[in-house]
Amino acid sequence: STTIMSSRPSVYVTRRVPQIGVDILRKTCDISQWESDDPVPRDVLLRNVEGKDALYCLLTEKIDKELLDRAGSKLRAVATMSVGYDHIDVVECSRRNISVGFTPDVLTSATAELTVSLLLATARRLKEGISAVKDGSWGTWKPLWLCGQGLDGATVGIVGLGRIGTAVAKRLQPFGVDKILYNNVIETKSAKEVGAHFVSLDELLKNSDFVLCCCALTDENRGLFNEAAFSKMKKNAIFINTSRGGMVNQDDLFKALSTGQIAGAGLDVTTPEPLPTNHPLLTLDNCVILPHIASATYKSRNAMSELTARNISAALQGQEMPCQVKV
Ligand code: DGY
């Protein structure tokens, strides 16, 4: 029997993704793909990465030692179609000379826009309003009904003033906010441009009418928004998280929301995802939960797919990725 050996690099794509990325890779690579909108089962993923040159993955795939061992020594690139890479063991990848790619910038506008949408929806109680219209509890115009928190004159605290946090700050200014505070691991150079003031986390929590979580999840900040944090916030505070569910202790958030310690929360991310439909947070009127859709515009998702493919192509040609994680 004869075996025709392909000299084209092989890439495994872990999901159905915007076609533009697949088309780019097809020009130079052999592609195999999990052709579904649901995540590839772990055992199938482990089988399929064996002997691959590159992996195109999503935030649903844990890229750890076990997976890298199974992939074997040909693997040169792991590119995730996301800006977050907390699901990837980047230190282990670097140890094995595997380049890791991610997709910053191309989703910044979409994510900032959704963060503002979620903030407004939560603060102005849109969820309760929409269900009142549907279920008939909208009796008449009532002076004291469905009043919420406005941005005009408010203090906004942003935890993580990076690409997305800065874009959120810019979009909030025209609403007439009084002050923007931020807390970061290091001070942000562009903070002045958006009129944001660096403060300690404690100061931010104590003084903000809106607390926005826009930072990357790390082992150091996991669970940062816990009982201690919520107890420092104002009673009228609205908490918004468009980062990662792991930033929040959800039991503590439930307590804070149900006892009136804070006024409301809007989450685009939860632990786990999807959040079980019987989760206590879903029983609360003052908690708005979205299914991790911050980057979900056609433009942004197409650009993410394209960039992921370009990251892989570059690495396979021995070049630095256009957006490579620096360890
Ligand atoms: C990301 O990119 O990290 C988001 O969570 C999905 O767009």
XYZ file of C-alpha atoms and ligand atoms in Angstrom:
334
model
C 0.000 0.000 0.000
C 1.131 3.519 -0.629
C 0.728 6.378 1.781
C 0.787 9.875 0.367
C 2.396 12.079 2.946
C 1.097 15.626 2.975
C 3.706 18.318 3.430
C 1.013 20.769 4.356
C 0.759 21.509 8.064
C -2.287 20.113 9.827
C -4.619 22.254 11.909
C -7.468 21.201 14.173
C -10.357 23.670 14.537
C -12.435 22.953 17.642
C -15.791 24.404 16.521
C -17.866 25.766 13.698
C -16.411 29.296 13.357
C -16.819 32.222 10.938
C -15.737 30.862 7.553
C -13.208 33.597 6.844
C -10.674 32.045 9.221
C -11.123 28.552 7.822
C -10.713 29.856 4.252
C -7.417 31.526 5.131
C -6.040 28.356 6.698
C -7.279 26.097 3.884
C -4.945 27.811 1.423
C -1.870 26.400 3.120
C -3.012 23.804 5.645
C -4.927 20.565 5.975
C -7.841 21.251 8.261
C -9.921 18.979 10.391
C -12.746 20.503 12.338
C -15.391 19.765 14.962
C -18.339 20.851 12.799
C -20.769 21.791 15.550
C -21.932 24.809 17.527
C -21.424 22.833 20.734
C -18.019 22.229 22.301
C -15.993 19.249 21.216
C -16.036 16.528 23.911
C -12.703 16.368 25.712
C -11.887 12.815 24.568
C -12.600 13.694 20.939
C -10.441 16.810 21.260
C -7.564 14.817 22.763
C -7.770 12.263 19.960
C -7.894 14.932 17.272
C -4.977 17.083 18.418
C -2.610 14.122 18.117
C 0.134 14.939 15.656
C -1.281 18.353 14.687
C 0.914 21.346 13.849
C -1.567 23.911 15.130
C -4.738 24.210 17.141
C -7.521 26.752 16.549
C -9.487 26.762 19.807
C -12.079 28.675 21.801
C -12.427 29.642 25.458
C -14.315 26.394 26.095
C -11.209 24.251 25.587
C -8.789 23.785 28.447
C -5.290 23.807 26.992
C -3.216 22.096 29.661
C -0.288 19.679 30.014
C -2.464 16.672 29.278
C -3.633 18.144 25.978
C -0.167 19.330 24.966
C 1.252 15.877 25.722
C -1.390 14.267 23.548
C -0.744 16.751 20.737
C 2.905 15.798 20.654
C 6.058 17.530 19.544
C 4.818 18.814 16.174
C 2.486 21.335 17.797
C 3.828 24.834 17.179
C 0.793 27.066 17.609
C -2.278 27.362 19.790
C -4.525 30.223 18.758
C -7.696 31.032 20.647
C -10.562 32.927 19.041
C -10.881 35.143 22.122
C -9.042 37.940 23.849
C -9.112 36.012 27.124
C -6.616 33.188 27.471
C -7.175 32.108 31.068
C -8.105 28.671 29.654
C -4.583 28.196 28.276
C -1.524 27.182 30.286
C 0.703 29.747 28.577
C 3.745 28.944 30.711
C 3.596 25.305 29.683
C 3.162 26.320 26.022
C 6.163 28.622 26.199
C 8.254 25.866 27.815
C 7.473 23.720 24.766
C 8.099 26.551 22.281
C 4.462 26.652 21.290
C 3.287 30.141 20.300
C -0.025 31.237 21.792
C -2.250 33.627 19.851
C -5.272 35.646 21.000
C -7.599 38.297 19.538
C -7.287 41.679 21.260
C -8.566 44.961 19.742
C -10.916 43.471 17.148
C -13.604 42.890 19.789
C -12.991 45.964 21.927
C -15.794 48.125 20.467
C -18.346 45.337 20.487
C -17.499 44.352 24.049
C -17.502 47.937 25.325
C -20.847 48.545 23.623
C -22.386 45.471 25.266
C -20.945 46.479 28.635
C -22.713 49.840 28.349
C -25.915 48.113 27.158
C -25.870 45.754 30.114
C -25.150 48.606 32.506
C -28.105 50.619 31.212
C -30.408 47.584 31.116
C -29.547 46.728 34.716
C -29.524 50.245 36.140
C -32.778 51.268 34.425
C -34.464 47.930 35.159
C -35.334 47.034 31.572
C -35.799 43.330 32.338
C -38.510 44.070 34.907
C -40.129 46.605 32.569
C -40.251 44.205 29.646
C -41.792 41.429 31.710
C -44.365 43.823 33.223
C -45.511 44.780 29.726
C -45.822 41.103 28.818
C -47.502 39.780 31.965
C -50.023 42.585 32.431
C -48.586 44.012 35.645
C -48.123 47.318 33.812
C -51.162 48.999 35.349
C -50.697 52.644 34.474
C -48.009 55.337 34.579
C -46.887 55.388 38.217
C -44.596 58.036 39.712
C -42.842 55.581 42.030
C -42.626 52.547 39.768
C -39.486 51.021 38.221
C -37.213 53.865 39.191
C -33.559 53.054 38.805
C -30.062 54.451 38.883
C -28.920 56.954 36.245
C -25.452 57.745 34.939
C -25.857 61.527 35.061
C -23.628 62.821 37.868
C -22.589 59.300 38.865
C -19.190 57.945 39.847
C -18.124 54.968 37.759
C -15.409 52.604 38.986
C -13.652 50.420 36.444
C -11.613 47.460 37.642
C -9.239 46.798 34.745
C -8.728 49.906 32.624
C -7.166 48.122 29.678
C -8.308 48.103 26.056
C -11.927 47.314 26.890
C -12.167 49.265 30.155
C -10.827 52.358 28.404
C -13.311 51.951 25.552
C -16.125 51.644 28.111
C -14.949 54.818 29.888
C -15.003 56.737 26.584
C -18.539 55.592 25.855
C -19.794 56.497 29.337
C -18.528 60.071 29.376
C -21.284 61.459 27.100
C -23.863 60.225 29.634
C -22.694 62.958 31.993
C -20.836 60.880 34.555
C -19.169 62.976 37.222
C -16.096 60.838 37.914
C -14.397 57.778 36.528
C -12.208 55.898 38.989
C -10.132 52.891 38.087
C -7.981 50.248 39.659
C -5.406 48.186 37.852
C -2.301 46.163 38.591
C -0.352 49.122 37.168
C -1.475 52.631 36.238
C -2.853 52.934 32.707
C -1.077 55.358 30.369
C -4.236 56.298 28.487
C -6.230 56.918 31.691
C -5.853 60.700 31.407
C -7.401 60.706 27.920
C -10.603 59.277 29.341
C -10.416 61.322 32.547
C -10.020 58.292 34.783
C -8.355 58.521 38.196
C -6.257 55.732 39.679
C -7.431 54.752 43.159
C -7.087 51.763 45.479
C -9.640 48.992 45.053
C -11.128 49.875 48.447
C -11.586 53.491 47.461
C -13.131 52.467 44.172
C -15.620 50.127 45.837
C -16.583 52.675 48.511
C -17.148 55.577 46.150
C -18.587 54.134 42.945
C -22.248 54.127 41.943
C -21.325 51.680 39.200
C -18.604 49.062 39.586
C -17.467 47.539 36.305
C -15.300 44.450 36.050
C -13.319 44.675 32.799
C -10.046 42.960 33.693
C -8.491 39.693 32.605
C -8.996 36.764 34.987
C -5.791 35.570 36.654
C -4.958 33.289 39.576
C -4.294 36.446 41.599
C -7.679 38.118 41.096
C -9.974 35.063 40.922
C -13.007 35.617 43.168
C -12.104 39.273 43.762
C -15.783 40.219 43.925
C -16.730 38.443 47.138
C -18.601 39.289 50.319
C -15.810 41.592 51.492
C -15.940 43.535 48.209
C -19.742 43.766 48.029
C -19.933 44.912 51.663
C -17.729 47.899 50.815
C -19.958 49.011 47.935
C -22.712 51.621 48.168
C -26.305 50.415 48.646
C -27.262 51.986 45.328
C -24.311 50.374 43.513
C -24.768 48.506 40.250
C -22.162 45.810 39.576
C -21.382 44.831 35.974
C -19.165 41.948 34.862
C -18.191 41.388 31.227
C -14.842 39.778 32.029
C -14.997 36.192 33.318
C -17.399 34.501 35.700
C -14.447 33.423 37.839
C -13.995 37.024 39.009
C -17.149 36.711 41.124
C -18.135 34.628 44.121
C -21.712 34.017 42.999
C -22.993 32.900 46.427
C -21.750 36.177 47.874
C -23.276 38.115 44.974
C -26.628 36.417 45.550
C -26.499 37.458 49.206
C -25.543 41.029 48.340
C -28.387 41.321 45.812
C -31.075 39.644 47.887
C -30.306 41.536 51.110
C -30.090 44.932 49.436
C -26.380 45.303 50.099
C -26.090 46.493 46.481
C -28.850 47.565 44.082
C -28.272 45.370 41.047
C -25.930 43.315 38.950
C -25.525 42.716 35.233
C -23.477 39.711 34.207
C -22.460 38.638 30.734
C -20.296 35.880 32.187
C -21.003 33.298 34.885
C -19.679 30.113 36.464
C -20.445 27.724 34.950
C -21.568 28.629 31.435
C -24.323 28.018 30.684
C -25.641 28.913 34.124
C -28.088 26.164 35.230
C -31.647 27.433 34.736
C -32.425 26.710 38.404
C -29.583 28.912 39.645
C -30.639 31.241 42.533
C -29.312 34.337 40.698
C -31.995 33.785 38.050
C -34.744 34.253 40.648
C -33.701 37.854 41.303
C -35.360 40.836 39.610
C -32.266 42.952 40.187
C -29.898 40.609 38.379
C -29.646 40.702 34.585
C -27.785 37.783 33.038
C -26.722 37.513 29.420
C -25.222 34.437 27.718
C -21.622 35.658 27.162
C -22.396 37.719 24.051
C -20.252 40.828 24.529
C -18.171 40.253 21.386
C -21.129 38.983 19.359
C -21.341 41.364 16.423
C -20.883 39.977 12.905
C -17.995 42.339 12.341
C -16.200 41.426 15.523
C -16.656 37.653 15.282
C -15.468 37.649 11.657
C -12.416 39.696 12.618
C -11.699 37.338 15.523
C -11.806 34.343 13.205
C -9.571 36.042 10.653
C -7.029 37.074 13.294
C -6.962 33.587 14.801
C -6.147 32.160 11.354
C -3.461 34.793 10.767
C -1.923 34.001 14.135
C -1.674 30.347 13.136
C -0.349 31.061 9.634
C 2.394 33.293 10.989
C 3.550 30.739 13.558
C 3.551 27.957 10.987
C 5.842 30.112 8.835
C 8.176 30.566 11.785
C 7.139 34.167 12.323
C 5.835 35.996 15.340
C 2.050 36.014 15.469
C 0.280 39.341 14.774
C -1.201 38.972 18.274
C 0.975 36.663 20.312
C 0.761 36.233 24.064
C 4.002 37.359 25.710
C 4.870 35.171 28.663
C -13.127 36.709 24.805
O -12.783 37.022 23.670
O -12.318 36.418 25.689
C -14.581 36.730 25.127
O -14.893 36.175 26.326
C -15.379 36.134 24.001
O -15.296 37.033 22.963
